[in-house]
Amino acid sequence: MAAGGVAPPRPPTSPRWRRGGARRPSTAGPKMAGSAESELAPEPEQVVEALELLLRPPAGPGERDGGAEPGPESALRPETLLSNAAALEERLRLVPAWAALRGLRRAVLSRAPALAAGAAGESDPGWAIACGLLALLLCLKERLAALAAAPPAAACGAGAAPPPSADTLSVAQGRSVGRALRAAVGLGLVPYLPPGVGQRPGPPATPPAPPAARGARLHATTVALAELAEHPALGGPLLARHLGLLLAGLCLLGHGPAAHSQGVSEAERARCRETLRHVLDRVYQPLAVRELLVLQGRPKQSPPSPVEETKPALVQAPAWLRRLCGQLLSERLMRPNGVQAVVRGIMEGTGAGGAGAEAAAVDWRKCDTVAKILASCPQQCLSLEDYYRLVCPQILDLLHIQDKLTARQFQRVATTTVLTMAKEHPQLAEKHLLQPLLAPLLRCSETAELAVEDLSAGTVLVTEAELGSCVEDVLKVYVVGNDSSSLLLGSLQSVLGVVFSLYSFAKQNVSYLRSPCQEILLWFLEKSEREESLAVLEGFAGLNSSVSALHPQCRFRAGSEGGATIAVEETISDEDEALYQKVSLEQSRVENLVELLSHCQKSGLAGDFFIRCLKALTCVAAEDEASSNLAAVPGGSLLELEQYHAAQRRKLLVLQLVATLCESVSDTVFTDIVQVEEFVAATLQRACVSPARGPGAAAETQTLAMAMGLVAAMLGGAVQLQSGDFAVLKRLVPLLEELSRTYPEPLTQELAADLRIAICTHGAFSSGTVGAAADGVLGKKPETGVQSPASTPGGAPGPGGGQAPPQQSRSSPSAPRERSEEQSVSHEAVTAGPAPAPCADSLAPAGLQELLVSAYDPQPPSRAAALRHLASLITQRDPEALRLQEKLLQVFLENIQHEDAFVYLSAIQGVALLSSEYPERILPVLLARYGCPVRGTEDTTATITRMKLGEVLMRVTRALGDVVFKHREPLVQAFLRGARDPDSTLRASSLSNLGELCQRLGFQLGSIVHEVTSCLTAIAKTDPEAEVRRAAVHVVVVLLRGLSEKATEVLQDVLRDLYRLLKHVVVAEPDGATVLHAQLALEELDAVMRRVLFPPQTLEKKIVVLP
């Protein structure tokens, strides 16, 4: 900085130190013996005024002396500084009020001979002004210290603001002091620093003094600034703005070459070293780190960034300074909270809110650099383990920074540091980083050496905050860090069982820990080797001990803040309750495992685990086959009994796991030919070991047929097979050969032999059985087939709609005749439409009244004609007829109860037309009558009437079209209530109406689909009448047939229940027609699933027009 490199601000207004403007008494400060000037001490504002006078800019034309405003910094030229110094000396000598300041300055200069000599010299105006400024600043420091030591002023009144401390500077005075410090540093320190010491842009300035005097001047300035830094009012602005230059001067004097310290004794250099340590210890540590890094400069091997290439070049720091700064930085790091200080010193002010890829790249590079620094042991540390013991807890603390602006950077630094340490020193990193990180989870695992038995029930082992922090830290280090080294995977595997238990607990409760636990588990399963992942999944299911589960006496509890705690479980004395909780826990564990696997289908892990479970199921089947051939041996040792129970428990777990996987995994569980081959091989192996016999023979046969049909479909062209795929399929040849020789069913033997030939010939030879099996899988209709014994003509489903099903023993003798007439008339009504009216004009009220009277004529033909005439008036929207709509509705409803088919069908048509015109008014009445029969009627008559009302409701739904969606729920609820009526005929009729209603609704049942399926399931399983069960199964057939490919979407929540229902009907239903309906539904469901699994391949020619 040049000598005139500082521009003064406006002359400040001296603050009023006390009320009334009274002059403060002099209470402290050095007394100068033999001088009357020492009796009074100068006020701080007088010292500040002297500083302003010394840095005053030159007066412009027409301005009086001192009236100039502060100008640019280049205005302070050497002649201006000399003129200001002369004016200050003159004022000190002539003005009596400044005598005290003159004496105080003389006393200060007497203790600093170098400053006194420099202030008296005139050869170097810059150095002289620097010495004068430093002397005045030291005077100000002594006065402020004396005022701070004085007794405090009297307290103000109640409610008034407390007075400032005696050594407080005003804002204007603070600006003046800051200018003085800047000028003192620029004139007394910067010119005497060699190039590279104290980084400043631009070319180095020529030192203004000979080499012999530079060291003494630098020492004098540095000592004075260090003394000023001891006072809070002056040290704050000095250390905040000029700490780097002060440290540069102290480093040069205390540790630099002797050539730069000429004129400085060894004792003075030692004091400079002590001062350097003292300054570094008392300043804000991130600031000290940052300034030391600036002093150290850029390493030789690091090229400048594109942004820094446009800046002025910096001179390379000398080697001794780089080594010294490195040692000092290492000392900062080894201090308490030194890691955070180093990270803040490097990272503060970068990356927070930065925009653009360049800022993100710089931020990443800085984080990586800091991590390498923290992972490297400094030379001052005698032991690497001591360094890790000191630094690792501080590194883990970086993960818990709460400040949102810096938390992301600090967590990235901590994660990168942990990964770097794990690579460089795995054993120490595991001991001092990973184990403390996982300590809360290790503490409650089943392998923990914890005397849980000695703890009372309810003791909290891991608090909510500790557990939540641990899970989040694991997520940050393992998942976000994404380093799949063996050390990290091995350490995480030791707590995976606890994490999975916590995941299962969070799935059953409302907890924020569900998502991080799921991400941790999925990350491990993805990054581990496939065999290791499969073993871990088996450990989750309880099939092996590859993972350490939660301690059996520990349980999770819901936390008050959405987390969880781990506490000692209370002992359950009731054996039944304990068994129930154990079974519930195992069931929940299997369900959560399958839910976790649903996220691993794309990677193929779910398919591999499913195949492994099928292989385990084959082993279970082989064991059962072997055990059935052995005679039961009574007795046995306790160990044998325990082993037997463990084997039985494993079998049950395998069966439960396979059943849950079959129910829950989607159609994309297999991702390649290899997995399909392994699945088929497991199925064939199970068929070879244990042929289908006993109660489960049908299911085993169906599974085997599906597996073999899958191979046939692949050979038939459903999948484009390559030569490598045939090599995979050839693994099935030995199993197919064994199956063709040992399986008891001839058709299966023949298909197995043909498949073996087709695989060996790469599909060149394919018999008809292979094609038929492929057509069955792909949902095609084969030309010939074997008819089931249950497929009798009488078992075909009857007509749907609102027609009543055939009545049996409880029906009247005239029921068949009425039913035939009803069908014929209904067909005529549908095809021919309503009968034309005798005249198209509107009837007079008298004519309408005559029709209403004729509607009660005892002769059925006259009554039916009147009813049809009234219906035609409604169709023509006759105003008189519409005005009497309530009367017409009553007439029609009363005629519905007539026994003659021609009459009641005409009434049904009239009610339907009236309801389609006014559904909001008429439908509630019809639904109420359908739900509650008319009082005073016999049961049989009421049932027939309600069935006729059901036909009315179905005609209304046909007439309403899409508007029926508005009345969907009342209609469905009415038919569901009718399905629970004591009369079996009405139950069957209601179910038939429900099936047609579903068709009219487009099968969009919404939220009531669960009610519908529950009703159908209950009726199909428990209803005593075969025709009702048949109707319920027929509704399922209608649903599946109508929805077709949409069944997997619309019925996705209840499709499994419907499938179970149909399988139950096929196995346990005695009625042949009902079984036929169920088989038809299963075929429809099978066709739907095959179309979803194997969509038709279409060849498309795509033409792209290039621009």
PDB file of N, CA and C in Angstrom, residues 223-266:
ATOM      1  N   VAL A 223       4.723  -5.099  17.088  1.00  0.00           N
ATOM      2  CA  VAL A 223       4.545  -5.083  18.540  1.00  0.00           C
ATOM      3  C   VAL A 223       3.434  -4.111  18.927  1.00  0.00           C
ATOM      4  N   ALA A 224       3.415  -2.944  18.272  1.00  0.00           N
ATOM      5  CA  ALA A 224       2.367  -1.967  18.579  1.00  0.00           C
ATOM      6  C   ALA A 224       0.985  -2.507  18.214  1.00  0.00           C
ATOM      7  N   LEU A 225       0.862  -3.140  17.034  1.00  0.00           N
ATOM      8  CA  LEU A 225      -0.438  -3.695  16.640  1.00  0.00           C
ATOM      9  C   LEU A 225      -0.867  -4.836  17.557  1.00  0.00           C
ATOM     10  N   ALA A 226       0.085  -5.655  17.978  1.00  0.00           N
ATOM     11  CA  ALA A 226      -0.258  -6.731  18.904  1.00  0.00           C
ATOM     12  C   ALA A 226      -0.741  -6.179  20.234  1.00  0.00           C
ATOM     13  N   GLU A 227      -0.133  -5.059  20.668  1.00  0.00           N
ATOM     14  CA  GLU A 227      -0.595  -4.442  21.915  1.00  0.00           C
ATOM     15  C   GLU A 227      -1.984  -3.845  21.740  1.00  0.00           C
ATOM     16  N   LEU A 228      -2.256  -3.259  20.578  1.00  0.00           N
ATOM     17  CA  LEU A 228      -3.595  -2.734  20.325  1.00  0.00           C
ATOM     18  C   LEU A 228      -4.634  -3.850  20.264  1.00  0.00           C
ATOM     19  N   ALA A 229      -4.229  -5.027  19.793  1.00  0.00           N
ATOM     20  CA  ALA A 229      -5.171  -6.132  19.665  1.00  0.00           C
ATOM     21  C   ALA A 229      -5.641  -6.659  21.010  1.00  0.00           C
ATOM     22  N   GLU A 230      -4.957  -6.267  22.102  1.00  0.00           N
ATOM     23  CA  GLU A 230      -5.363  -6.745  23.418  1.00  0.00           C
ATOM     24  C   GLU A 230      -6.636  -6.063  23.904  1.00  0.00           C
ATOM     25  N   HIS A 231      -6.928  -4.876  23.383  1.00  0.00           N
ATOM     26  CA  HIS A 231      -8.108  -4.158  23.840  1.00  0.00           C
ATOM     27  C   HIS A 231      -9.295  -4.516  22.957  1.00  0.00           C
ATOM     28  N   PRO A 232     -10.467  -4.786  23.541  1.00  0.00           N
ATOM     29  CA  PRO A 232     -11.613  -5.222  22.720  1.00  0.00           C
ATOM     30  C   PRO A 232     -12.051  -4.186  21.701  1.00  0.00           C
ATOM     31  N   ALA A 233     -12.103  -2.914  22.073  1.00  0.00           N
ATOM     32  CA  ALA A 233     -12.607  -1.889  21.161  1.00  0.00           C
ATOM     33  C   ALA A 233     -11.693  -1.696  19.964  1.00  0.00           C
ATOM     34  N   LEU A 234     -10.408  -1.895  20.159  1.00  0.00           N
ATOM     35  CA  LEU A 234      -9.448  -1.726  19.060  1.00  0.00           C
ATOM     36  C   LEU A 234      -9.063  -3.061  18.430  1.00  0.00           C
ATOM     37  N   GLY A 235      -9.071  -4.142  19.227  1.00  0.00           N
ATOM     38  CA  GLY A 235      -8.689  -5.437  18.685  1.00  0.00           C
ATOM     39  C   GLY A 235      -9.733  -6.013  17.748  1.00  0.00           C
ATOM     40  N   GLY A 236     -11.013  -5.669  17.963  1.00  0.00           N
ATOM     41  CA  GLY A 236     -12.054  -6.184  17.075  1.00  0.00           C
ATOM     42  C   GLY A 236     -11.857  -5.782  15.629  1.00  0.00           C
ATOM     43  N   PRO A 237     -11.817  -4.493  15.330  1.00  0.00           N
ATOM     44  CA  PRO A 237     -11.606  -4.107  13.928  1.00  0.00           C
ATOM     45  C   PRO A 237     -10.235  -4.476  13.396  1.00  0.00           C
ATOM     46  N   LEU A 238      -9.230  -4.482  14.279  1.00  0.00           N
ATOM     47  CA  LEU A 238      -7.884  -4.831  13.822  1.00  0.00           C
ATOM     48  C   LEU A 238      -7.798  -6.292  13.396  1.00  0.00           C
ATOM     49  N   LEU A 239      -8.294  -7.206  14.238  1.00  0.00           N
ATOM     50  CA  LEU A 239      -8.190  -8.628  13.917  1.00  0.00           C
ATOM     51  C   LEU A 239      -9.180  -9.032  12.826  1.00  0.00           C
ATOM     52  N   ALA A 240     -10.313  -8.338  12.731  1.00  0.00           N
ATOM     53  CA  ALA A 240     -11.282  -8.686  11.700  1.00  0.00           C
ATOM     54  C   ALA A 240     -10.792  -8.320  10.307  1.00  0.00           C
ATOM     55  N   ARG A 241     -10.020  -7.238  10.174  1.00  0.00           N
ATOM     56  CA  ARG A 241      -9.609  -6.747   8.858  1.00  0.00           C
ATOM     57  C   ARG A 241      -8.139  -7.002   8.549  1.00  0.00           C
ATOM     58  N   HIS A 242      -7.303  -7.061   9.554  1.00  0.00           N
ATOM     59  CA  HIS A 242      -5.862  -7.108   9.299  1.00  0.00           C
ATOM     60  C   HIS A 242      -5.177  -8.255  10.016  1.00  0.00           C
ATOM     61  N   LEU A 243      -5.943  -9.331  10.341  1.00  0.00           N
ATOM     62  CA  LEU A 243      -5.329 -10.450  11.043  1.00  0.00           C
ATOM     63  C   LEU A 243      -4.272 -11.125  10.184  1.00  0.00           C
ATOM     64  N   GLY A 244      -4.532 -11.291   8.889  1.00  0.00           N
ATOM     65  CA  GLY A 244      -3.568 -11.960   8.033  1.00  0.00           C
ATOM     66  C   GLY A 244      -2.246 -11.246   7.976  1.00  0.00           C
ATOM     67  N   LEU A 245      -2.268  -9.899   7.857  1.00  0.00           N
ATOM     68  CA  LEU A 245      -1.016  -9.149   7.804  1.00  0.00           C
ATOM     69  C   LEU A 245      -0.292  -9.174   9.146  1.00  0.00           C
ATOM     70  N   LEU A 246      -1.060  -9.121  10.229  1.00  0.00           N
ATOM     71  CA  LEU A 246      -0.424  -9.199  11.543  1.00  0.00           C
ATOM     72  C   LEU A 246       0.234 -10.559  11.750  1.00  0.00           C
ATOM     73  N   LEU A 247      -0.454 -11.635  11.338  1.00  0.00           N
ATOM     74  CA  LEU A 247       0.157 -12.956  11.438  1.00  0.00           C
ATOM     75  C   LEU A 247       1.364 -13.088  10.530  1.00  0.00           C
ATOM     76  N   ALA A 248       1.312 -12.465   9.361  1.00  0.00           N
ATOM     77  CA  ALA A 248       2.471 -12.501   8.464  1.00  0.00           C
ATOM     78  C   ALA A 248       3.676 -11.831   9.099  1.00  0.00           C
ATOM     79  N   GLY A 249       3.453 -10.667   9.728  1.00  0.00           N
ATOM     80  CA  GLY A 249       4.576 -10.001  10.386  1.00  0.00           C
ATOM     81  C   GLY A 249       5.127 -10.816  11.541  1.00  0.00           C
ATOM     82  N   LEU A 250       4.263 -11.404  12.356  1.00  0.00           N
ATOM     83  CA  LEU A 250       4.733 -12.208  13.478  1.00  0.00           C
ATOM     84  C   LEU A 250       5.448 -13.466  12.998  1.00  0.00           C
ATOM     85  N   CYS A 251       4.941 -14.099  11.940  1.00  0.00           N
ATOM     86  CA  CYS A 251       5.618 -15.276  11.401  1.00  0.00           C
ATOM     87  C   CYS A 251       7.001 -14.912  10.857  1.00  0.00           C
ATOM     88  N   LEU A 252       7.070 -13.789  10.161  1.00  0.00           N
ATOM     89  CA  LEU A 252       8.353 -13.384   9.593  1.00  0.00           C
ATOM     90  C   LEU A 252       9.361 -13.065  10.689  1.00  0.00           C
ATOM     91  N   LEU A 253       8.930 -12.356  11.740  1.00  0.00           N
ATOM     92  CA  LEU A 253       9.851 -11.985  12.810  1.00  0.00           C
ATOM     93  C   LEU A 253      10.211 -13.179  13.694  1.00  0.00           C
ATOM     94  N   GLY A 254       9.259 -14.067  13.941  1.00  0.00           N
ATOM     95  CA  GLY A 254       9.527 -15.166  14.854  1.00  0.00           C
ATOM     96  C   GLY A 254      10.120 -16.386  14.205  1.00  0.00           C
ATOM     97  N   HIS A 255       9.769 -16.654  12.944  1.00  0.00           N
ATOM     98  CA  HIS A 255      10.190 -17.898  12.310  1.00  0.00           C
ATOM     99  C   HIS A 255      10.857 -17.687  10.959  1.00  0.00           C
ATOM    100  N   GLY A 256      10.912 -16.456  10.466  1.00  0.00           N
ATOM    101  CA  GLY A 256      11.472 -16.224   9.150  1.00  0.00           C
ATOM    102  C   GLY A 256      12.983 -16.244   9.145  1.00  0.00           C
ATOM    103  N   PRO A 257      13.554 -16.118   7.960  1.00  0.00           N
ATOM    104  CA  PRO A 257      15.024 -16.081   7.845  1.00  0.00           C
ATOM    105  C   PRO A 257      15.599 -14.875   8.591  1.00  0.00           C
ATOM    106  N   ALA A 258      16.848 -15.012   9.036  1.00  0.00           N
ATOM    107  CA  ALA A 258      17.501 -13.934   9.793  1.00  0.00           C
ATOM    108  C   ALA A 258      17.721 -12.702   8.939  1.00  0.00           C
ATOM    109  N   ALA A 259      17.786 -12.893   7.615  1.00  0.00           N
ATOM    110  CA  ALA A 259      18.028 -11.733   6.748  1.00  0.00           C
ATOM    111  C   ALA A 259      16.881 -10.748   6.801  1.00  0.00           C
ATOM    112  N   HIS A 260      15.667 -11.219   7.111  1.00  0.00           N
ATOM    113  CA  HIS A 260      14.520 -10.330   7.200  1.00  0.00           C
ATOM    114  C   HIS A 260      14.302  -9.798   8.614  1.00  0.00           C
ATOM    115  N   SER A 261      15.149 -10.160   9.539  1.00  0.00           N
ATOM    116  CA  SER A 261      14.994  -9.723  10.935  1.00  0.00           C
ATOM    117  C   SER A 261      16.236  -9.014  11.439  1.00  0.00           C
ATOM    118  N   GLN A 262      16.897  -8.286  10.588  1.00  0.00           N
ATOM    119  CA  GLN A 262      18.071  -7.522  11.016  1.00  0.00           C
ATOM    120  C   GLN A 262      17.642  -6.417  11.982  1.00  0.00           C
ATOM    121  N   GLY A 263      18.415  -6.315  13.048  1.00  0.00           N
ATOM    122  CA  GLY A 263      18.085  -5.327  14.062  1.00  0.00           C
ATOM    123  C   GLY A 263      17.124  -5.830  15.121  1.00  0.00           C
ATOM    124  N   VAL A 264      16.722  -7.100  15.055  1.00  0.00           N
ATOM    125  CA  VAL A 264      15.809  -7.689  16.024  1.00  0.00           C
ATOM    126  C   VAL A 264      16.575  -8.753  16.801  1.00  0.00           C
ATOM    127  N   SER A 265      16.577  -8.643  18.095  1.00  0.00           N
ATOM    128  CA  SER A 265      17.315  -9.585  18.934  1.00  0.00           C
ATOM    129  C   SER A 265      16.574 -10.924  19.003  1.00  0.00           C
ATOM    130  N   GLU A 266      17.318 -11.919  19.535  1.00  0.00           N
ATOM    131  CA  GLU A 266      16.718 -13.242  19.647  1.00  0.00           C
ATOM    132  C   GLU A 266      15.602 -13.263  20.678  1.00  0.00           C
TER     133      GLU A 266
END
